[in-house]
PDB file of C-alpha atoms in Angstrom:
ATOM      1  CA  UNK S 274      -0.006 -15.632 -34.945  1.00 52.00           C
ATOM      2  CA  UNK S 275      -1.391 -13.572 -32.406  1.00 61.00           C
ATOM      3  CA  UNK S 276      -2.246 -14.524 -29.091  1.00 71.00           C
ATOM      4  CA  UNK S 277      -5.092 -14.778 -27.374  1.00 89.00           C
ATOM      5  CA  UNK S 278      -4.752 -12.478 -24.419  1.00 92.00           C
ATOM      6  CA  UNK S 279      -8.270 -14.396 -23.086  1.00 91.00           C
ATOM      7  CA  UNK S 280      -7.648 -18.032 -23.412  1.00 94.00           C
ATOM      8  CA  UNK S 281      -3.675 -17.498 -22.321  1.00 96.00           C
ATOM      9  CA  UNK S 282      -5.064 -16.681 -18.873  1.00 96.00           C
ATOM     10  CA  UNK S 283      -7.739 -18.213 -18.682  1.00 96.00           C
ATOM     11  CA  UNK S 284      -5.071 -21.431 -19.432  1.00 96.00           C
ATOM     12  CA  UNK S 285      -2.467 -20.126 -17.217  1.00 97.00           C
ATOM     13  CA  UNK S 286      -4.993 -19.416 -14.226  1.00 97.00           C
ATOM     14  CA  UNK S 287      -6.628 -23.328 -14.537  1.00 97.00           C
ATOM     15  CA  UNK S 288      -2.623 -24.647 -14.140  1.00 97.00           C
ATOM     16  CA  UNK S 289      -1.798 -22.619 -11.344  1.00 98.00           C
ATOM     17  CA  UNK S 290      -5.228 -23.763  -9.853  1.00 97.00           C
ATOM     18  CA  UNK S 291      -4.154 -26.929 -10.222  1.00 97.00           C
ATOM     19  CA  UNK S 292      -0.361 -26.730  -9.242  1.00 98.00           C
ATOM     20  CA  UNK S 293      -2.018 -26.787  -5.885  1.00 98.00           C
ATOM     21  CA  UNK S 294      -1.417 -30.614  -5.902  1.00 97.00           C
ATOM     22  CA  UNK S 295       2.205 -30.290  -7.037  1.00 97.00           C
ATOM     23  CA  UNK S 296       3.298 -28.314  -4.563  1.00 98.00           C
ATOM     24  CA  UNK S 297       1.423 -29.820  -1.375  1.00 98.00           C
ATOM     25  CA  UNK S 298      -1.009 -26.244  -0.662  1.00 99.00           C
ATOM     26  CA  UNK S 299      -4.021 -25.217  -0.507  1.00 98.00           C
ATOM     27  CA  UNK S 300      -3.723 -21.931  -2.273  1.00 98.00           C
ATOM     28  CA  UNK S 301      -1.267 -20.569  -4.780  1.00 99.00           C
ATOM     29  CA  UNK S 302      -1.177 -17.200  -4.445  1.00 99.00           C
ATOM     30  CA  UNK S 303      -0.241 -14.178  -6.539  1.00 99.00           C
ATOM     31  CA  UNK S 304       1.759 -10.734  -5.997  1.00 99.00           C
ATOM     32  CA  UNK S 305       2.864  -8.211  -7.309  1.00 98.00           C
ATOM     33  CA  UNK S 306       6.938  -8.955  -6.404  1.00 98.00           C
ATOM     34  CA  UNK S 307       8.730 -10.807  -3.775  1.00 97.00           C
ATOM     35  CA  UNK S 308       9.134  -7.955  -1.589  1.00 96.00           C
ATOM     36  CA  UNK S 309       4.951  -8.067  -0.804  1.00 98.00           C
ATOM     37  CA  UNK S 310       5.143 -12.124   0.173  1.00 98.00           C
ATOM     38  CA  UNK S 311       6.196 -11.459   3.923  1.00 96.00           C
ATOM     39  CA  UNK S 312       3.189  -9.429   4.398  1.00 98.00           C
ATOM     40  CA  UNK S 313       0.402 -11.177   2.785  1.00 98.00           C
ATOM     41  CA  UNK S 314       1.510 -14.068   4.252  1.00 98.00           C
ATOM     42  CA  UNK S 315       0.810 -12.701   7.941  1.00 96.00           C
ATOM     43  CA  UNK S 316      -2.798 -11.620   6.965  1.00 98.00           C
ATOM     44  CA  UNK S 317      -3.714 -15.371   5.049  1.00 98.00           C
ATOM     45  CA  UNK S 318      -2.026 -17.264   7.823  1.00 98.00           C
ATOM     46  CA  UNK S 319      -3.840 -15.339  10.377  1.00 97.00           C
ATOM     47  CA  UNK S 320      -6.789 -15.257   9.081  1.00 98.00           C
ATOM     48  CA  UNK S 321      -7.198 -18.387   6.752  1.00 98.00           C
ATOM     49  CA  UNK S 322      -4.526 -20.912   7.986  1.00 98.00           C
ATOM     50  CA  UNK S 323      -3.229 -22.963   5.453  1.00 98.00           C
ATOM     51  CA  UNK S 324      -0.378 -23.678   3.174  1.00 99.00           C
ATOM     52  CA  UNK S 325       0.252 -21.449   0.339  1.00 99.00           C
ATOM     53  CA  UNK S 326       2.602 -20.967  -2.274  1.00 99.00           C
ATOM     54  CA  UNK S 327       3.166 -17.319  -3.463  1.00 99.00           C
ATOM     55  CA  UNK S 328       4.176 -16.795  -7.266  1.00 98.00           C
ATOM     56  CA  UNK S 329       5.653 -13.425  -7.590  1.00 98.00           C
ATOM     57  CA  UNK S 330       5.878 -13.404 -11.177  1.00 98.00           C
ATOM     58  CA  UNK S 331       4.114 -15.268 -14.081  1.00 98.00           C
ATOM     59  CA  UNK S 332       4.828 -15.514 -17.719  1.00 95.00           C
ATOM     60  CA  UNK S 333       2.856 -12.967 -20.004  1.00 94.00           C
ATOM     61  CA  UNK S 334       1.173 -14.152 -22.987  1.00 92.00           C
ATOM     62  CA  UNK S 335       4.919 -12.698 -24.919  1.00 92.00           C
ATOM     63  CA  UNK S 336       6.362 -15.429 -22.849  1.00 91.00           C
ATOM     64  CA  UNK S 337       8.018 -13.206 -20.442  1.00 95.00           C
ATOM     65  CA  UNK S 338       8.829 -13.361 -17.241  1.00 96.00           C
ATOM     66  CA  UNK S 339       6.942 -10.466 -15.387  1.00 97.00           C
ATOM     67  CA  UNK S 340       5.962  -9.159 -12.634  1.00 97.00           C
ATOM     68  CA  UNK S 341       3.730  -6.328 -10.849  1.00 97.00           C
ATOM     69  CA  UNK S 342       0.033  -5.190 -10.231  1.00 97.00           C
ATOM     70  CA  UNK S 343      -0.792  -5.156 -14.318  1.00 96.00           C
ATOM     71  CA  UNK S 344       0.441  -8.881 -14.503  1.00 98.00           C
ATOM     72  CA  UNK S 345      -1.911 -10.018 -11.113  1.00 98.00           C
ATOM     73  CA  UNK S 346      -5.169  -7.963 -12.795  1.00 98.00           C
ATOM     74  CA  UNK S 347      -4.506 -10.169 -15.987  1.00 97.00           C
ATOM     75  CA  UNK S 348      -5.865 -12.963 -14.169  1.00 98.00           C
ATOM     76  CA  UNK S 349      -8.926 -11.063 -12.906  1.00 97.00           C
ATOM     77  CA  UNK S 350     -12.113 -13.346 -14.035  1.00 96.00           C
ATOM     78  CA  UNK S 351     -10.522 -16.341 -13.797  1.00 97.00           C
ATOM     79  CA  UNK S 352      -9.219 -16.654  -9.894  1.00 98.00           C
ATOM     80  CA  UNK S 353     -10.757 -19.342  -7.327  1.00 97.00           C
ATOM     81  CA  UNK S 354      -9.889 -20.054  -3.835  1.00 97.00           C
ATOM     82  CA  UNK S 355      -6.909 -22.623  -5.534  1.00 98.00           C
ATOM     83  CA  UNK S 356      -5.508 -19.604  -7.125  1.00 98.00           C
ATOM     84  CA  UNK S 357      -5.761 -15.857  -6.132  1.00 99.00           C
ATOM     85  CA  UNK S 358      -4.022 -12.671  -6.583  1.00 99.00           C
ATOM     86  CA  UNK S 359      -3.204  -9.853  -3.700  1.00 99.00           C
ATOM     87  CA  UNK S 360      -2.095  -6.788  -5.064  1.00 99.00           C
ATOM     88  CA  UNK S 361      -1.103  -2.846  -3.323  1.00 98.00           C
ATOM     89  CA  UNK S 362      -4.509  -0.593  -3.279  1.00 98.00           C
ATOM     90  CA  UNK S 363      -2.363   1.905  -5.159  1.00 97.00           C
ATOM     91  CA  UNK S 364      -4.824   5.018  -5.920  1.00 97.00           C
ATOM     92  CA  UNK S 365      -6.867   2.471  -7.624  1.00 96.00           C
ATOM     93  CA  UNK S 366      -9.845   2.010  -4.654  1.00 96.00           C
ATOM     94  CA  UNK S 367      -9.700   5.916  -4.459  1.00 97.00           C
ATOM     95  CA  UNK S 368     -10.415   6.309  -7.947  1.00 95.00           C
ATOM     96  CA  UNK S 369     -13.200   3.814  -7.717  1.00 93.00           C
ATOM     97  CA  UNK S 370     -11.568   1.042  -9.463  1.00 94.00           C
ATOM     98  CA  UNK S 371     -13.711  -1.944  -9.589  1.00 91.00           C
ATOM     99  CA  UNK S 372     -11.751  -4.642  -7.324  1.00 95.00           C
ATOM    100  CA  UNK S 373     -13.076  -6.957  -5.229  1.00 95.00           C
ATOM    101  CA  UNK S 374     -12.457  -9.900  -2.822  1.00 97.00           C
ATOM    102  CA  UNK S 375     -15.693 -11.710  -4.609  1.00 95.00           C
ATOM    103  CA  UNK S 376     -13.272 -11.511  -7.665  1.00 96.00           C
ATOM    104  CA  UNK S 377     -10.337 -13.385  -6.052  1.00 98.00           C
ATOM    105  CA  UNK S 378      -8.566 -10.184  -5.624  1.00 99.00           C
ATOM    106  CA  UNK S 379      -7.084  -9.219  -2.374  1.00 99.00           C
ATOM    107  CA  UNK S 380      -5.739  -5.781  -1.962  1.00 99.00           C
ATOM    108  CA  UNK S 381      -4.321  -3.890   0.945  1.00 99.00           C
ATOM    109  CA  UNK S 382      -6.905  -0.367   1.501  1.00 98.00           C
ATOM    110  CA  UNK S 383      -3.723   1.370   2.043  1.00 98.00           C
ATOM    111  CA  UNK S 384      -1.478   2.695  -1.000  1.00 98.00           C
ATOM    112  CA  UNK S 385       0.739  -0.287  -0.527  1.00 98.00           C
ATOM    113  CA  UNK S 386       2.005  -2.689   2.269  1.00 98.00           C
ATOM    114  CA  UNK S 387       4.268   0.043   3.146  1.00 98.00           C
ATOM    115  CA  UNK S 388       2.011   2.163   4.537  1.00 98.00           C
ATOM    116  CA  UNK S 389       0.786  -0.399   7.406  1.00 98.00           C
ATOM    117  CA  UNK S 390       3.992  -0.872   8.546  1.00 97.00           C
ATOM    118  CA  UNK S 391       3.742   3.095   9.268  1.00 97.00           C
ATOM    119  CA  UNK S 392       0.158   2.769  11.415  1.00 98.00           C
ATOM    120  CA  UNK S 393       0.952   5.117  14.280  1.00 97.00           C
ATOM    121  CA  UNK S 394       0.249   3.852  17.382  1.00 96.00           C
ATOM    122  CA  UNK S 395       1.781   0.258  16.306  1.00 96.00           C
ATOM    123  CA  UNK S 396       5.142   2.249  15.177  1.00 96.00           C
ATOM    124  CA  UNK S 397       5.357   4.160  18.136  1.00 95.00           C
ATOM    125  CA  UNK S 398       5.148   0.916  20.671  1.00 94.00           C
ATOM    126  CA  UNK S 399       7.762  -0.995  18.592  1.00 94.00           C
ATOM    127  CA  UNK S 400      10.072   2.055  18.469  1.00 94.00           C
ATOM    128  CA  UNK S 401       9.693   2.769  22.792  1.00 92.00           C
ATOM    129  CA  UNK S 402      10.481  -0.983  23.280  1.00 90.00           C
ATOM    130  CA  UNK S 403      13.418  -0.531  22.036  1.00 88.00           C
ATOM    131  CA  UNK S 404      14.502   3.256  22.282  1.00 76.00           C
ATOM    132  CA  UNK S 405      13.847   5.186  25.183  1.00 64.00           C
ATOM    133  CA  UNK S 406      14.889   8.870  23.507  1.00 73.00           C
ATOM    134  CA  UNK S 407      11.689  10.867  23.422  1.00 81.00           C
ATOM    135  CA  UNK S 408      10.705  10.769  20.125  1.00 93.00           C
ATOM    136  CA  UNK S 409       7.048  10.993  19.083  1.00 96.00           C
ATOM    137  CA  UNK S 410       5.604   9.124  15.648  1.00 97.00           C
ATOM    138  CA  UNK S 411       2.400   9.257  16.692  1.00 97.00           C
ATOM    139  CA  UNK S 412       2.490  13.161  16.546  1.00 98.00           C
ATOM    140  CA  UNK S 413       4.931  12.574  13.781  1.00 98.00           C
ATOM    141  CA  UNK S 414       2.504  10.879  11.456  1.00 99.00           C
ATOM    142  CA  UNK S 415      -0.216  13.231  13.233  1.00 98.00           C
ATOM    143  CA  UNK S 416       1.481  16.303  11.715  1.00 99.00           C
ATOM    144  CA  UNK S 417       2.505  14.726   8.317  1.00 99.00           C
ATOM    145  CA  UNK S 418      -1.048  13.883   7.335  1.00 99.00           C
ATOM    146  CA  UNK S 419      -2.058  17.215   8.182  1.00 99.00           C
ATOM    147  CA  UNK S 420       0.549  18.536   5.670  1.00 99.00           C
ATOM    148  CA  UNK S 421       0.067  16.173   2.961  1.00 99.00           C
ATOM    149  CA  UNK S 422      -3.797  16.098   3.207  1.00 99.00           C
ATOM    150  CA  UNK S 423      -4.999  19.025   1.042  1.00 99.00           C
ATOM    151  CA  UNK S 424      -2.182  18.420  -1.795  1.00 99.00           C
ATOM    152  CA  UNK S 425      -3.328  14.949  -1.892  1.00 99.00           C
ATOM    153  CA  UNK S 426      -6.596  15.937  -2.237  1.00 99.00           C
ATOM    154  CA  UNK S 427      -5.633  18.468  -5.083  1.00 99.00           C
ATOM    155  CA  UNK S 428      -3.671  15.739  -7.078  1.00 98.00           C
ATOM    156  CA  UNK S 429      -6.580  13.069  -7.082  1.00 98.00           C
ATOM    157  CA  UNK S 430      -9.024  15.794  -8.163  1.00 98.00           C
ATOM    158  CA  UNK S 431      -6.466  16.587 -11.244  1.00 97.00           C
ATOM    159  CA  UNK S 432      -5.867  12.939 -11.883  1.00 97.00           C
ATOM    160  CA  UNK S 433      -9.469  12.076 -11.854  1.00 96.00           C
ATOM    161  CA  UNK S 434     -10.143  14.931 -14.077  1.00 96.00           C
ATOM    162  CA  UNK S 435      -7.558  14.430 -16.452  1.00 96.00           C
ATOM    163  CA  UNK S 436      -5.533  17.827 -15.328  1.00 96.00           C
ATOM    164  CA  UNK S 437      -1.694  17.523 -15.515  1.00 96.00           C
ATOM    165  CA  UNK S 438       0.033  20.368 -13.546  1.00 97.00           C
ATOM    166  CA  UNK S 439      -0.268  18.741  -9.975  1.00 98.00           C
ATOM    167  CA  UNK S 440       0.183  14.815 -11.295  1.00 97.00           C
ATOM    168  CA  UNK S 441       1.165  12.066  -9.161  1.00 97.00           C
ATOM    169  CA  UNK S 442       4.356  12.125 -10.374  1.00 97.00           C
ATOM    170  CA  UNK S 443       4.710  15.494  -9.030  1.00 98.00           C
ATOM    171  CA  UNK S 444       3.050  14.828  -5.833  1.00 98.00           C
ATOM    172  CA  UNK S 445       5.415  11.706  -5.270  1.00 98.00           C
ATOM    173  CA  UNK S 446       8.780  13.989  -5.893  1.00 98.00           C
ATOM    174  CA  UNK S 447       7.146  16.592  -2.972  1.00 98.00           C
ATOM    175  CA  UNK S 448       7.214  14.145   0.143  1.00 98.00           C
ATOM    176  CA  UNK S 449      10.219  12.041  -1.700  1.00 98.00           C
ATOM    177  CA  UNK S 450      12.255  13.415   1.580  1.00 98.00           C
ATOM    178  CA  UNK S 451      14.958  11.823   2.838  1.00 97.00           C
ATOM    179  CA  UNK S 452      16.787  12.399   6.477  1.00 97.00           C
ATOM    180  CA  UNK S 453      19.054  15.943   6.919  1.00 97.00           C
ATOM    181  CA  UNK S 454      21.108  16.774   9.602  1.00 97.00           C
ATOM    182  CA  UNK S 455      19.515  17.651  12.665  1.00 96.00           C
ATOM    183  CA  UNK S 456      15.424  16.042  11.277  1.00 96.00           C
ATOM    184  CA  UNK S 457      15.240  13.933  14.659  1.00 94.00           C
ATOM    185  CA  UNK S 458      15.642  17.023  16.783  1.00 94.00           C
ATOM    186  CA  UNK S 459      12.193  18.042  18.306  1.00 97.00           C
ATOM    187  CA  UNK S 460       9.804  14.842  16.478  1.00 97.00           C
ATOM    188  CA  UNK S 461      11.168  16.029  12.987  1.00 98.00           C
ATOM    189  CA  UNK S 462       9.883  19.401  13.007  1.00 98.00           C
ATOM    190  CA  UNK S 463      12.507  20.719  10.255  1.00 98.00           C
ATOM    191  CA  UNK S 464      11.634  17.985   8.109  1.00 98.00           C
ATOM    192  CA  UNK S 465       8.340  18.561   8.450  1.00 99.00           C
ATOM    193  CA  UNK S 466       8.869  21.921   7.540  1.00 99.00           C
ATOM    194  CA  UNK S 467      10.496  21.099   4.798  1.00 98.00           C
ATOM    195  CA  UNK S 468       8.135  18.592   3.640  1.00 99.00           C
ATOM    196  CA  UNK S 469       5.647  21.693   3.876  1.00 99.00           C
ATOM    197  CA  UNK S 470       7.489  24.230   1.847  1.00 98.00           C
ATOM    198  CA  UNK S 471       7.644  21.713  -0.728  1.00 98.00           C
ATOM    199  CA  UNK S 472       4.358  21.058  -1.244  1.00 98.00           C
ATOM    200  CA  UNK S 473       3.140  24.593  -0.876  1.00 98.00           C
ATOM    201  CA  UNK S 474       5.515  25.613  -3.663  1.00 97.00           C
ATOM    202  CA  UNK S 475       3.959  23.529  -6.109  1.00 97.00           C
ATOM    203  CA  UNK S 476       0.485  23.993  -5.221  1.00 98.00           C
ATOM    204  CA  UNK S 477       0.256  27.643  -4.672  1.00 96.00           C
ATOM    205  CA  UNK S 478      -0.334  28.713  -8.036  1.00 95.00           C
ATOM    206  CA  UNK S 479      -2.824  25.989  -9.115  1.00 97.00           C
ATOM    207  CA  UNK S 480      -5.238  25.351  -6.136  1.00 96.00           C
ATOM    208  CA  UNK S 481      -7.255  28.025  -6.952  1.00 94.00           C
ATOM    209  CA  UNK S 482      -7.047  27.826 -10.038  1.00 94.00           C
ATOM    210  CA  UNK S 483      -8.233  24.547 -11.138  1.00 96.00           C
ATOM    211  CA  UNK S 484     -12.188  24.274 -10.160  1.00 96.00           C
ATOM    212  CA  UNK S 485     -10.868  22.244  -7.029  1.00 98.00           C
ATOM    213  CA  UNK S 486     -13.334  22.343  -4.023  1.00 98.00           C
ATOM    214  CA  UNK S 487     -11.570  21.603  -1.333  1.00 98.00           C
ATOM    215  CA  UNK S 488     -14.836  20.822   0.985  1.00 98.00           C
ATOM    216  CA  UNK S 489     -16.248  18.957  -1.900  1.00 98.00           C
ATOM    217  CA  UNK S 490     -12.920  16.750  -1.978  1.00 98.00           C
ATOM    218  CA  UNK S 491     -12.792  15.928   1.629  1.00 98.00           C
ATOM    219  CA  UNK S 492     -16.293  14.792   2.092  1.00 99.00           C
ATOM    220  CA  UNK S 493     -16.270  12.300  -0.882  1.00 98.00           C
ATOM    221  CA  UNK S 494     -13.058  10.615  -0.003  1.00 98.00           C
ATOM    222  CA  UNK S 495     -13.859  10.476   3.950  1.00 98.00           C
ATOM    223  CA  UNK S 496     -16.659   7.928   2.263  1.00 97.00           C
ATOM    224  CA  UNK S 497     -13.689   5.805   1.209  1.00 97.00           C
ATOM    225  CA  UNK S 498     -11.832   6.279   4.362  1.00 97.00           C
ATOM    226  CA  UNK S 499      -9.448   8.720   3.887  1.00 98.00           C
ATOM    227  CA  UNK S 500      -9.409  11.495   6.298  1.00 98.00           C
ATOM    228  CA  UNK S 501      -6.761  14.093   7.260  1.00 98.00           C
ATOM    229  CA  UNK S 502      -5.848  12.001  10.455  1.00 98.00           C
ATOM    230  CA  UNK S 503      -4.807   9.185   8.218  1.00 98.00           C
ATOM    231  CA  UNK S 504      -3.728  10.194   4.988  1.00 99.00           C
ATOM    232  CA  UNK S 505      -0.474   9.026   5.847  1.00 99.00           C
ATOM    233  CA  UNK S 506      -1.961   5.491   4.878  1.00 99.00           C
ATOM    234  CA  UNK S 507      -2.709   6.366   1.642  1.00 99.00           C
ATOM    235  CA  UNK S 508       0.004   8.023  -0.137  1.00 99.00           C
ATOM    236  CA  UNK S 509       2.655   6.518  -1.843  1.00 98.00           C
ATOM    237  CA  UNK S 510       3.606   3.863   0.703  1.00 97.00           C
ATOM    238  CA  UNK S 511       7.538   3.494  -0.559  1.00 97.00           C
ATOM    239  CA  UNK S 512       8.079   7.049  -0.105  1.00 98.00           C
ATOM    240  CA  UNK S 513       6.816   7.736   3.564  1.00 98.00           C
ATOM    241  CA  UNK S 514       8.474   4.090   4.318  1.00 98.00           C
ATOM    242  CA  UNK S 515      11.840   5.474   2.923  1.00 98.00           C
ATOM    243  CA  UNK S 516      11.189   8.031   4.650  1.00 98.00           C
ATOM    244  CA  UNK S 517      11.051   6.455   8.075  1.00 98.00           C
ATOM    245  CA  UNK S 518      13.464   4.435   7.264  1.00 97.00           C
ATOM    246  CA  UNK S 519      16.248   6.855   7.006  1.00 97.00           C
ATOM    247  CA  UNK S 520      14.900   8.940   9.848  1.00 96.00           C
ATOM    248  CA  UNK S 521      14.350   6.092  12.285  1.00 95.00           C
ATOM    249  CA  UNK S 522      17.949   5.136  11.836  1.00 94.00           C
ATOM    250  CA  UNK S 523      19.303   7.895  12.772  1.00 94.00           C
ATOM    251  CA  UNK S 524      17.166   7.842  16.032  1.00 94.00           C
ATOM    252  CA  UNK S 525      19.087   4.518  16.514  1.00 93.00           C
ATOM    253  CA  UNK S 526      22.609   5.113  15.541  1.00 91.00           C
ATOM    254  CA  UNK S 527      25.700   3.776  17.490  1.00 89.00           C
ATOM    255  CA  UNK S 528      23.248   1.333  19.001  1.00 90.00           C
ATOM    256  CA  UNK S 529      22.263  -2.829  18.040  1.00 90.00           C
ATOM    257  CA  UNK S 530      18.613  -1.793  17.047  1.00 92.00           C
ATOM    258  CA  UNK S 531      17.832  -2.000  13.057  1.00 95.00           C
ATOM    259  CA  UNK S 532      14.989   0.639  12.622  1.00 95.00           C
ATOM    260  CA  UNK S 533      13.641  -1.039   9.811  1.00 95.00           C
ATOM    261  CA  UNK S 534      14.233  -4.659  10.555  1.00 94.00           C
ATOM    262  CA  UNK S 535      13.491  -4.393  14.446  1.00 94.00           C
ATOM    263  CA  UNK S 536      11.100  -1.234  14.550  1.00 94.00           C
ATOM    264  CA  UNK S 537       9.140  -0.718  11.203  1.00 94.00           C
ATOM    265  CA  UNK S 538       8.362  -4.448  10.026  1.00 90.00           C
ATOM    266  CA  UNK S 539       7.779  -6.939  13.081  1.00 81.00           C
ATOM    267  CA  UNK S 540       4.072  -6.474  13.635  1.00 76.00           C
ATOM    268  CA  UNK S 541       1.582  -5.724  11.966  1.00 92.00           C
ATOM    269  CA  UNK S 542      -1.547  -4.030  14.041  1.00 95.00           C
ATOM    270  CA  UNK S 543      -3.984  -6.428  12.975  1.00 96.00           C
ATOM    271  CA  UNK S 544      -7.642  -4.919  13.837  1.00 94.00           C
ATOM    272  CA  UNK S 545      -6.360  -1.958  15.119  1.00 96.00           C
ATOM    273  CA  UNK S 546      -7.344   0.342  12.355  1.00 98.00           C
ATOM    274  CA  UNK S 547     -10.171   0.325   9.468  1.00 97.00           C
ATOM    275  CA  UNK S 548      -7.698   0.025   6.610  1.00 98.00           C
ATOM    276  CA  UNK S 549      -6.245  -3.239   8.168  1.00 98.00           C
ATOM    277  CA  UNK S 550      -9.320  -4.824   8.968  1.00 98.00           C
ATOM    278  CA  UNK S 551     -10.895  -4.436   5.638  1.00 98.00           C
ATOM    279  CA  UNK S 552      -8.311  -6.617   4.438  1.00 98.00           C
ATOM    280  CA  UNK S 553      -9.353  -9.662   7.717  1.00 98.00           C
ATOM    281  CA  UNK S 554     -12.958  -9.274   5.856  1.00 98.00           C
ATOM    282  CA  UNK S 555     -11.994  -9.565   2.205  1.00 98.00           C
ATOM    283  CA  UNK S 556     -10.030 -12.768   3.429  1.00 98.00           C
ATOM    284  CA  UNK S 557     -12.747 -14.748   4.548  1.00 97.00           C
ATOM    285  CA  UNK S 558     -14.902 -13.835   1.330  1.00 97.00           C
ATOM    286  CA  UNK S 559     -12.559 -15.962  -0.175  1.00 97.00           C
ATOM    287  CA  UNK S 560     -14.302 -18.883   0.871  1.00 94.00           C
ATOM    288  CA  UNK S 561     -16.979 -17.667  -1.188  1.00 93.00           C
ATOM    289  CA  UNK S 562     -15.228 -18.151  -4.475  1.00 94.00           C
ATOM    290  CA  UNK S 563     -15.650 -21.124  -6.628  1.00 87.00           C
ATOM    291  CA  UNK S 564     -12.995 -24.039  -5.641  1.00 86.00           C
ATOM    292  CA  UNK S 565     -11.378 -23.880  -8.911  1.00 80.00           C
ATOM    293  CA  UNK S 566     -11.855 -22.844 -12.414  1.00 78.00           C
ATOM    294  CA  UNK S 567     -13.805 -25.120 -14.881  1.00 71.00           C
TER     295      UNK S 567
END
């Protein structure tokens, strides 16, 4: 007999609600996989002290084990301040995706959690309390957005209408760049280069080819946020964190200093930045929500 999708989790969201009193919190909480907790759980204890208990995976109505943004948005209609879901922005905000705090659903403004580890100015403190070699993020990130901006731009006009020869999938293999020999030298000019090339190579036959309006473009998503300076916040978060990652430790080879554990993840730059303090707001709508689901 087949199930239905509705009342499963509608059922399952009531329980969680109420596993609240099993496991001595106020909130259990939702995402997308365990990876996500550490940072969700520096925005809700910051801004909504309590005790929570995060649930990285449910059962689907199949009776499977799963996990992921899909799984959280199952839940969407049913969520109360007992039991709430937090999930990665993903291009879903920029294609005007209808999710909201008022819902239950937190989400982070950026691609994914990723890209706030990334904010500039934040990065570039952690990494000069700890390194001392010259080497500039800030311009970094400055010069990467720059690059990245008008191919981003292309690919959500073709994925918004429906166009496949500059996809996100494609787009995500162009700045899928890892570290090569000699990238630190001069604030990673050759891999920015690189990252360049890459991008122009793929977009050089369709651009103007396509109907896309590049002015057009720009204006509507600066209404969402997203602007040239920053557009390093909005694409794929793992790749530009991968990125980093294998960049930044090469900046700190032959010394005690993990890049990614020391440098990248500490501290977040809470109110620093729009993107972050979107998120601060959409917390303390929770209160808002209904206390549980009748």
């Amino acid at each position: 007999m087949a199930v239905d999708k509705h009342v499963f989790f509608k059922d399952v969201a009531k329980r969680l609600a109420a596993s609240t009193l099993l496991y001595k919190v106020d909130s259990v909480v939702h995402v997308e996989d365990k990876d996500d907790i550490w940072f969700w759980e520096q925005l809700l204890l910051k801004y909504r002290p309590g005790r929570y208990k995060f649930k990285p995976a449910t059962m689907n109505e199949k009776g499977n084990r799963t996990t992921g943004c899909a799984q959280c948005l199952k839940y969407k209609g049913f969520l109360s301040q007992k039991f709430f879901i937090c999930i990665d922005s993903d291009l879903r905000r920029l294609a005007g995706e209808d999710i909201s705090a008022v819902d239950g659903i937190l989400q982070t403004y950026t691609y994914s959690w990723e890209n706030h580890c990334a904010f500039a100015a934040k990065l570039q403190r952690s990494f000069t309390d700890h390194k001392q070699n010259g080497f500039d993020f800030t311009l970094f990130l400055e010069q990467y957005s720059a690059i990245v901006y008008e191919p981003f731009l292309l690919m959500l006009y073709q994925e918004r209408n429906g166009l496949t020869s500059f996809n996100r999938d494609r787009f995500r293999q162009c700045i899928s760049l890892q570290y090569r020999k000699e990238d630190e030298q001069s604030n990673g000019k050759q891999f920015l280069e690189r990252l360049s090339f890459q991008l122009l190579e793929k977009t050089k036959d369709i651009i103007d080819n396509c109907g896309f309006d590049f002015n057009k473009e720009s204006a509507y998503y600066a209404t969402l946020g997203m602007k040239k300076e920053n557009a390093y916040l909005y694409v794929r978060g793992h790749c530009l964190y991968n990125s980093l990652v294998s960049m930044g430790s090469k900046l700190c080879e032959d010394t005690a200093v993990d890049f990614e554990q020391n440098i990248l993840k500490p501290v977040l730059a809470f109110e620093e930045y729009d993107e972050i303090s979107e998120i601060k707001k959409d917390i303390l709508l929770l209160k808002t929500l209904r206390k549980d689901l009748s």
